[in-house]
PDB file of C-alpha atoms and ligand atoms in Angstrom:
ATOM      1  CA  UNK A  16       8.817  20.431  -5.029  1.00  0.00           C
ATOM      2  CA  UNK A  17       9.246  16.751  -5.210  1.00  0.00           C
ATOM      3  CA  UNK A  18       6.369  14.738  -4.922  1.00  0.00           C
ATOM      4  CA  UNK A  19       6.005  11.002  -5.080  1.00  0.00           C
ATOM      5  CA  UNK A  20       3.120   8.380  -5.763  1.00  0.00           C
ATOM      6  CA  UNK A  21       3.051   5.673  -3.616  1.00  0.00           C
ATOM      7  CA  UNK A  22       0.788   3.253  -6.111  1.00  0.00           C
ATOM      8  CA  UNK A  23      -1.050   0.262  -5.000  1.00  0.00           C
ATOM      9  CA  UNK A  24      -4.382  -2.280  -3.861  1.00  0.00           C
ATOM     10  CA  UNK A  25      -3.702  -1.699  -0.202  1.00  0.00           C
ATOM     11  CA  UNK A  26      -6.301  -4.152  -0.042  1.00  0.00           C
ATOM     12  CA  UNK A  27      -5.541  -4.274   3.262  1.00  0.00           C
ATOM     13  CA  UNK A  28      -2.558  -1.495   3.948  1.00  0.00           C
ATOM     14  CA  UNK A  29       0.050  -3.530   6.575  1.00  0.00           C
ATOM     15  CA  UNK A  30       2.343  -2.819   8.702  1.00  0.00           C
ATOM     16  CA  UNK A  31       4.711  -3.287   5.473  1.00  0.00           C
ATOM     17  CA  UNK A  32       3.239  -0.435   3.417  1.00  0.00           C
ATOM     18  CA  UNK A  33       2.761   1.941   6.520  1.00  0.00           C
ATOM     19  CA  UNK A  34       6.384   1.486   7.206  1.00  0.00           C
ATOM     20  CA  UNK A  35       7.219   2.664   3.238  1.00  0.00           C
ATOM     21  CA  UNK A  36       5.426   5.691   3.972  1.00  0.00           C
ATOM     22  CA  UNK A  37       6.424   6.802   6.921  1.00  0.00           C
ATOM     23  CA  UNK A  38      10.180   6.514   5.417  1.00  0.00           C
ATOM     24  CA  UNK A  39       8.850   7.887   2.451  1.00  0.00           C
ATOM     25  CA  UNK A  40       7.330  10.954   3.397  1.00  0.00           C
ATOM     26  CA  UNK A  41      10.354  12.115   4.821  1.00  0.00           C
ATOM     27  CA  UNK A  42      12.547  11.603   1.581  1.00  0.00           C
ATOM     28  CA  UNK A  43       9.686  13.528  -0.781  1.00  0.00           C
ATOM     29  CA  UNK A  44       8.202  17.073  -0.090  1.00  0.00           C
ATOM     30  CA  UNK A  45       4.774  15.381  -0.579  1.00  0.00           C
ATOM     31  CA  UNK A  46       3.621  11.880  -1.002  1.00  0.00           C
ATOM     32  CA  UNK A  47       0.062  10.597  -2.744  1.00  0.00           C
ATOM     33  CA  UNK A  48      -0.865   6.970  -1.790  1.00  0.00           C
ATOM     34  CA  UNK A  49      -2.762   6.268  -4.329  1.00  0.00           C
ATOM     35  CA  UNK A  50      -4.970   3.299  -4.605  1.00  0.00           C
ATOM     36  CA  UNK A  51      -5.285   1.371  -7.955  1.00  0.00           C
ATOM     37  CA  UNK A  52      -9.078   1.101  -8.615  1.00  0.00           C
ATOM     38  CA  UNK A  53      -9.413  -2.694 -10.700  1.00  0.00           C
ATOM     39  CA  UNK A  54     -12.737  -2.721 -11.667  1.00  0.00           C
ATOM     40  CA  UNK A  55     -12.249  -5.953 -13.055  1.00  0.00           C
ATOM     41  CA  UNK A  56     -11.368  -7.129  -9.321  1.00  0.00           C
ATOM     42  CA  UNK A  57     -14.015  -7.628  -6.385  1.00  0.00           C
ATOM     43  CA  UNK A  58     -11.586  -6.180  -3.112  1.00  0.00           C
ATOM     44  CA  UNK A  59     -12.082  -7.429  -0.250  1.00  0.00           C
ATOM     45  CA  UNK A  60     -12.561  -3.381   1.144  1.00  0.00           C
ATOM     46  CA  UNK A  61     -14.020  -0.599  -1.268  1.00  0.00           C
ATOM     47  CA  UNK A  62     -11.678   1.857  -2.164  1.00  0.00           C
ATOM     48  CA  UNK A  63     -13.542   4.278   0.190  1.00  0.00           C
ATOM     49  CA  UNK A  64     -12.803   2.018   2.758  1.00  0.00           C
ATOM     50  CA  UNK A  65      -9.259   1.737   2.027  1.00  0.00           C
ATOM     51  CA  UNK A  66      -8.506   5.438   1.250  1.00  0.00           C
ATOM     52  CA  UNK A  67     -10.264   5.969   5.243  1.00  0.00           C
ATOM     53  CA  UNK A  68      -7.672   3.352   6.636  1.00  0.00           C
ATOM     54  CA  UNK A  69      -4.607   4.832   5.103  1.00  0.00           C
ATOM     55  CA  UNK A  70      -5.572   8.210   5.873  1.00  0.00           C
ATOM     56  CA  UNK A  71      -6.123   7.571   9.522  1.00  0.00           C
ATOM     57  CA  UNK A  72      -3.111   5.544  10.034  1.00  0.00           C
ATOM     58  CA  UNK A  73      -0.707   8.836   8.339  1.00  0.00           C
ATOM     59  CA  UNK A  74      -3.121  11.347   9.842  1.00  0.00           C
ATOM     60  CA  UNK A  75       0.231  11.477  11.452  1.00  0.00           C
ATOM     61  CA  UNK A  76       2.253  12.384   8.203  1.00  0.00           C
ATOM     62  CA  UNK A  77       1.175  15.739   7.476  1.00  0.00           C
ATOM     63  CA  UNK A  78       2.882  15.680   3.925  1.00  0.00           C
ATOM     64  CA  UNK A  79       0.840  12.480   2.770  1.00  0.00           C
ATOM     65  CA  UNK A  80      -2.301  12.545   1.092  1.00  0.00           C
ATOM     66  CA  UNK A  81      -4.530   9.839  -0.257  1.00  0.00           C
ATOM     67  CA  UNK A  82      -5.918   9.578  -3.547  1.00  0.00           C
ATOM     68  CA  UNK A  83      -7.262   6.766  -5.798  1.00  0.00           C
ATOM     69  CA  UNK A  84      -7.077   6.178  -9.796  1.00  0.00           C
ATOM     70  CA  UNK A  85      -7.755   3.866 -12.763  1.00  0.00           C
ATOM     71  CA  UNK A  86      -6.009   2.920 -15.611  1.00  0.00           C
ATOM     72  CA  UNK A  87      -2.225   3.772 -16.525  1.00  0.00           C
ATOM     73  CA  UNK A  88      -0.177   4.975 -13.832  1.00  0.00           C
ATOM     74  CA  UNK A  89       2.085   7.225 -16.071  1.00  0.00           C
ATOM     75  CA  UNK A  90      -1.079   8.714 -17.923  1.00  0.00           C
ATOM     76  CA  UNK A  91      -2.349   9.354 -14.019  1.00  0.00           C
ATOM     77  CA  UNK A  92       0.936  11.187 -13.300  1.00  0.00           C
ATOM     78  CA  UNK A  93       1.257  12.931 -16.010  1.00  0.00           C
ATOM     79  CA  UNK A  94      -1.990  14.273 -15.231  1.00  0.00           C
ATOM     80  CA  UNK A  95      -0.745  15.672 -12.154  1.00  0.00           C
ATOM     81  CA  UNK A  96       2.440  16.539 -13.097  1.00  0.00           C
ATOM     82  CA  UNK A  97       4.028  13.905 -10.375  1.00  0.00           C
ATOM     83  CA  UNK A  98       7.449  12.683 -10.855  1.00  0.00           C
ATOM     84  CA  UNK A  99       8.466  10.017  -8.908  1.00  0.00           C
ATOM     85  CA  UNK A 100       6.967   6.591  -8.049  1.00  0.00           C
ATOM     86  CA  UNK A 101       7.897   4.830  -4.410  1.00  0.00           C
ATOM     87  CA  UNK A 102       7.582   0.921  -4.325  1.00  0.00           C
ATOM     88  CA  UNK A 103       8.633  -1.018  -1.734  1.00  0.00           C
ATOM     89  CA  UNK A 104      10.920  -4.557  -2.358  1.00  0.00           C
ATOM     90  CA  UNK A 105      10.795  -7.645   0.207  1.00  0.00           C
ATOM     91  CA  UNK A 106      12.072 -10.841  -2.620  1.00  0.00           C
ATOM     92  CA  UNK A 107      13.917 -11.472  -5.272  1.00  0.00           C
ATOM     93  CA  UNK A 108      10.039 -11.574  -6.764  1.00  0.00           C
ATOM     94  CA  UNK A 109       8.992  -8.390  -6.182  1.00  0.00           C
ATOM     95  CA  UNK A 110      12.471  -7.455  -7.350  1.00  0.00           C
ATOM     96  CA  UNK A 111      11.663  -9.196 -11.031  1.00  0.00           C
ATOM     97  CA  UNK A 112       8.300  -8.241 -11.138  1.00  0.00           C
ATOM     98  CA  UNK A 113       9.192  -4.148 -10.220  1.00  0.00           C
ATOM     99  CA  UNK A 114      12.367  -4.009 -12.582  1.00  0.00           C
ATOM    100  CA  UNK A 115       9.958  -5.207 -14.954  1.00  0.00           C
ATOM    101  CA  UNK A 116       7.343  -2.517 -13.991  1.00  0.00           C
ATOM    102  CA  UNK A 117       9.648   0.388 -13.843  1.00  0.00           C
ATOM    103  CA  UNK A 118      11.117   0.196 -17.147  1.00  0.00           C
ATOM    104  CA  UNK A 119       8.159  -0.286 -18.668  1.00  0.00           C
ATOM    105  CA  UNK A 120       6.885   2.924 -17.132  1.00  0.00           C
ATOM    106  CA  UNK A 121      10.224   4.728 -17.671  1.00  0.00           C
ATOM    107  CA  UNK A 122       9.593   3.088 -21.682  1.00  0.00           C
ATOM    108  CA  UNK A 123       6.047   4.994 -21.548  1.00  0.00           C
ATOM    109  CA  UNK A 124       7.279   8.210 -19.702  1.00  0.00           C
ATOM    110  CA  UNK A 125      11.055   9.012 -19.758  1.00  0.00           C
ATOM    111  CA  UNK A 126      10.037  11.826 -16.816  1.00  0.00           C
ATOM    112  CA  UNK A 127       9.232   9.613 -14.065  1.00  0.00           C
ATOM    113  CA  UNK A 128      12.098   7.820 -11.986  1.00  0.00           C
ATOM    114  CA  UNK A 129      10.791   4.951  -9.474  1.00  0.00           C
ATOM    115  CA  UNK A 130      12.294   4.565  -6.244  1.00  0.00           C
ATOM    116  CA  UNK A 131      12.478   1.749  -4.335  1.00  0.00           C
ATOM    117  CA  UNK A 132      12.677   0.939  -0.533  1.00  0.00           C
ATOM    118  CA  UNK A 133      13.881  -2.450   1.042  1.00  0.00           C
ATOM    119  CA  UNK A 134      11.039  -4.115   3.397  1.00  0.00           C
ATOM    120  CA  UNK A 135      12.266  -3.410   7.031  1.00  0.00           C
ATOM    121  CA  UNK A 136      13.216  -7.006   8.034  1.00  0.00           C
ATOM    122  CA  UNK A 137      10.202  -7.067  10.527  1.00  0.00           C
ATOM    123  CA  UNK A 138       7.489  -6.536   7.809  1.00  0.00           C
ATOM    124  CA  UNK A 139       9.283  -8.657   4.836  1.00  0.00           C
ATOM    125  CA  UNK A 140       6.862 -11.482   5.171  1.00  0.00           C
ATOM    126  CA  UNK A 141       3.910  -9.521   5.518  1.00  0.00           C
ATOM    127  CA  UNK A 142       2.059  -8.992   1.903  1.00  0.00           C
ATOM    128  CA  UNK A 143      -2.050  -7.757   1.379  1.00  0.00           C
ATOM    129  CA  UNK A 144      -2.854 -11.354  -0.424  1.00  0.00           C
ATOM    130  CA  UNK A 145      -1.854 -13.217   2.150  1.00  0.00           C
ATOM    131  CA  UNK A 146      -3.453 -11.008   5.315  1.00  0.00           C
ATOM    132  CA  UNK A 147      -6.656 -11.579   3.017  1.00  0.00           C
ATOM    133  CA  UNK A 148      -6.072 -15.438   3.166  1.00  0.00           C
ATOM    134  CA  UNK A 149      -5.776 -15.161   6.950  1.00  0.00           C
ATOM    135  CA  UNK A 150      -8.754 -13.227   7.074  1.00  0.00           C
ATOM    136  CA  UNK A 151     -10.853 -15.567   4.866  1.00  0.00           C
ATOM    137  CA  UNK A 152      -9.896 -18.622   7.522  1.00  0.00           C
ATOM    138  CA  UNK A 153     -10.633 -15.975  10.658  1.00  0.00           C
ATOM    139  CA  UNK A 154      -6.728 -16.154  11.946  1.00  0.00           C
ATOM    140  CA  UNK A 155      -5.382 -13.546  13.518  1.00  0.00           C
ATOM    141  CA  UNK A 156      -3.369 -10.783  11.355  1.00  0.00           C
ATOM    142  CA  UNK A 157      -3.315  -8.688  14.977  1.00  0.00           C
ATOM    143  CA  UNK A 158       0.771  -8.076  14.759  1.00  0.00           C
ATOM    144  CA  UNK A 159       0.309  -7.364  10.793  1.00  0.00           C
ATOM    145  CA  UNK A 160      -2.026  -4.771  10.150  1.00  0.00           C
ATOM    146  CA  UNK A 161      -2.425  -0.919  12.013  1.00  0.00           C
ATOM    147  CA  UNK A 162      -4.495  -1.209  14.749  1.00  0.00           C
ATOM    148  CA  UNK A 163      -7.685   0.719  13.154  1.00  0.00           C
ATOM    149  CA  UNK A 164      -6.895  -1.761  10.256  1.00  0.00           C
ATOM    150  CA  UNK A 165      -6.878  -4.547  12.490  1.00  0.00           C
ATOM    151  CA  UNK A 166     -10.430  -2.928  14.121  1.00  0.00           C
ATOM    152  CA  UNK A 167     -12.249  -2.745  11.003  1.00  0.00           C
ATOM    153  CA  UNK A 168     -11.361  -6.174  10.080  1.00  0.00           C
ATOM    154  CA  UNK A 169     -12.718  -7.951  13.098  1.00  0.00           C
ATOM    155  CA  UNK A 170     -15.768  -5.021  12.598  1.00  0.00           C
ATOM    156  CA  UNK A 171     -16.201  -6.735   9.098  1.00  0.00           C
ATOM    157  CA  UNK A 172     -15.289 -10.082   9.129  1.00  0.00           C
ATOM    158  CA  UNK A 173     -17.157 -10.458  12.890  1.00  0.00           C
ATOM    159  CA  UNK A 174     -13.882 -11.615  14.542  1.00  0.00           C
ATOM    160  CA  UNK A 175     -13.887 -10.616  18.522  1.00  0.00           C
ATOM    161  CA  UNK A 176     -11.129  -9.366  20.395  1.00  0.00           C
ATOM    162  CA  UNK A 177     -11.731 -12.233  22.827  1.00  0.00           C
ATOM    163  CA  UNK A 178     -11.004 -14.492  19.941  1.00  0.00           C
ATOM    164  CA  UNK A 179      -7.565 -13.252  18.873  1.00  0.00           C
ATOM    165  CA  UNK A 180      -6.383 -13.403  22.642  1.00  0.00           C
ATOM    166  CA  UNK A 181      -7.146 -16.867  22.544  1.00  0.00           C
ATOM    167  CA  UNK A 182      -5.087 -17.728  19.665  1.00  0.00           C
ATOM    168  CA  UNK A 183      -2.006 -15.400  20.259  1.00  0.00           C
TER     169      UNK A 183
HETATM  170  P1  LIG B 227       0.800  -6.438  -1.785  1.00  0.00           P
HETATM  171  O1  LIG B 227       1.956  -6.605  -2.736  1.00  0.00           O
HETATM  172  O2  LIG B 227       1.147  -6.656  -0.346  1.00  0.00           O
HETATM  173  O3  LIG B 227      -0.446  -7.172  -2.220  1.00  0.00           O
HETATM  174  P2  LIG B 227       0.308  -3.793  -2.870  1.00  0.00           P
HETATM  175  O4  LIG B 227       0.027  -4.253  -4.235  1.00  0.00           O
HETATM  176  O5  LIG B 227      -0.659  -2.849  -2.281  1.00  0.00           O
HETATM  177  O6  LIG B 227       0.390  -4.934  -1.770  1.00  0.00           O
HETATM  178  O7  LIG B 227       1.784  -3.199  -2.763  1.00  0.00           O
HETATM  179  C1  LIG B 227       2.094  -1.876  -3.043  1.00  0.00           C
HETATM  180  C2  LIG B 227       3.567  -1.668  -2.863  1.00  0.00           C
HETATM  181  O8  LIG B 227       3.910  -1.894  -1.488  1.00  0.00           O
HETATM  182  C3  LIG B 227       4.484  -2.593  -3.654  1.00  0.00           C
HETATM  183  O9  LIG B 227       5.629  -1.852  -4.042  1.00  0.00           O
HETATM  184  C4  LIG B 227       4.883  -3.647  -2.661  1.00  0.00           C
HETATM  185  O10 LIG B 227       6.120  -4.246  -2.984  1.00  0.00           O
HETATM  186  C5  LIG B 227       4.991  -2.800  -1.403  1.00  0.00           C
HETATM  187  N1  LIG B 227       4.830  -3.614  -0.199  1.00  0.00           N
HETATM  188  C6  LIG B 227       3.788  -4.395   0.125  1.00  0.00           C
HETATM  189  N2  LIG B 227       4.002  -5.002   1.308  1.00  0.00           N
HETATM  190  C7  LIG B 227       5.221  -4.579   1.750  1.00  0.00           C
HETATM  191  C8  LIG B 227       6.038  -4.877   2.898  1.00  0.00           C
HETATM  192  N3  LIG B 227       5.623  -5.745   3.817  1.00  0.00           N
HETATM  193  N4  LIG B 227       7.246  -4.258   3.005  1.00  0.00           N
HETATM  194  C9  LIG B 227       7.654  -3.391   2.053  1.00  0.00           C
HETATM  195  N5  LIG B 227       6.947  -3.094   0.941  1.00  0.00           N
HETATM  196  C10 LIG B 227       5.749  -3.675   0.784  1.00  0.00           C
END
């Protein structure tokens, strides 16, 4: 059985990371999203919150899960005996940063193997830290987010439906 951890903040999950795991589940026999808990780090949604999102917007997917952890990623597959990591790559930045990331996993576990998926041109320029800078200044992230995403935004930032049609 091949199963896959898809890691990340997903602080909020896009359009950009929903696509990676809808491609994603159909390449692994199960995938884990799997939110890194920072503690260090005040999110902008608790990881309750987040783990809800995601797994409403796969309910879909009947091969993903959701999960959360702290700490090492290789220590928290090794505890689970998973094998594979799934990142997705829109620039030539996350390409430096995740060719950094993977060896240095691959350095602390020789088992796991990452696997990476290119951004689907629509979603390339959509990342979390920026739809939380949008947020912050009450534009409209309508086009970037899943629709219950988009939902519990305006539920918890107070921005109106009425509002978005006025800027779109
Ligand atoms: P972000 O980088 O957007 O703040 P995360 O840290 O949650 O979000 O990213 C988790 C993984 O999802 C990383 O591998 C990242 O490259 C990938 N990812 C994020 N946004 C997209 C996107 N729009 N298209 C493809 N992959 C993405």
């Amino acid at each position: 059985m091949k199963i896959a951890v898809y890691p990340g903040s997903f602080d909020p999950m896009t359009k950009g990371h929903l696509d990676v795991i809808e491609r994603g589940s159909n390449m692994f026999d199960k995938l884990v999203v799997s939110i890194l808990v920072n503690s260090s780090k005040t999110p902008c949604f608790t990881t309750d919150e987040r783990m809800d999102m995601i797994r409403k917007a796969t309910s879909h997917l009947k091969n993903v899960s959701v999960d959360h952890f702290e700490g090492l990623l290789v220590n928290y597959m090794k505890e689970n005996n998973y094998e594979y990591i799934l990142r997705g790559l829109r620039t030539v930045a996350d390409f430096e940063n995740e060719i950094q990331m993977s060896t240095m996993n691959k350095k602390l576990n020789n088992k796991v193997e990452t696997i990476f998926l290119m951004t689907d041109v629509n979603y390339s320029y959509i990342s979390s830290t920026l739809i939380r800078e949008i947020i912050k200044f009450n534009g409209d992230v309508k086009n970037m987010v899943p629709d219950l995403v988009y939902e519990k935004i305006a539920q918890k930032y107070g921005r109106t439906k009425d509002e978005d049609h006025s800027t779109s």
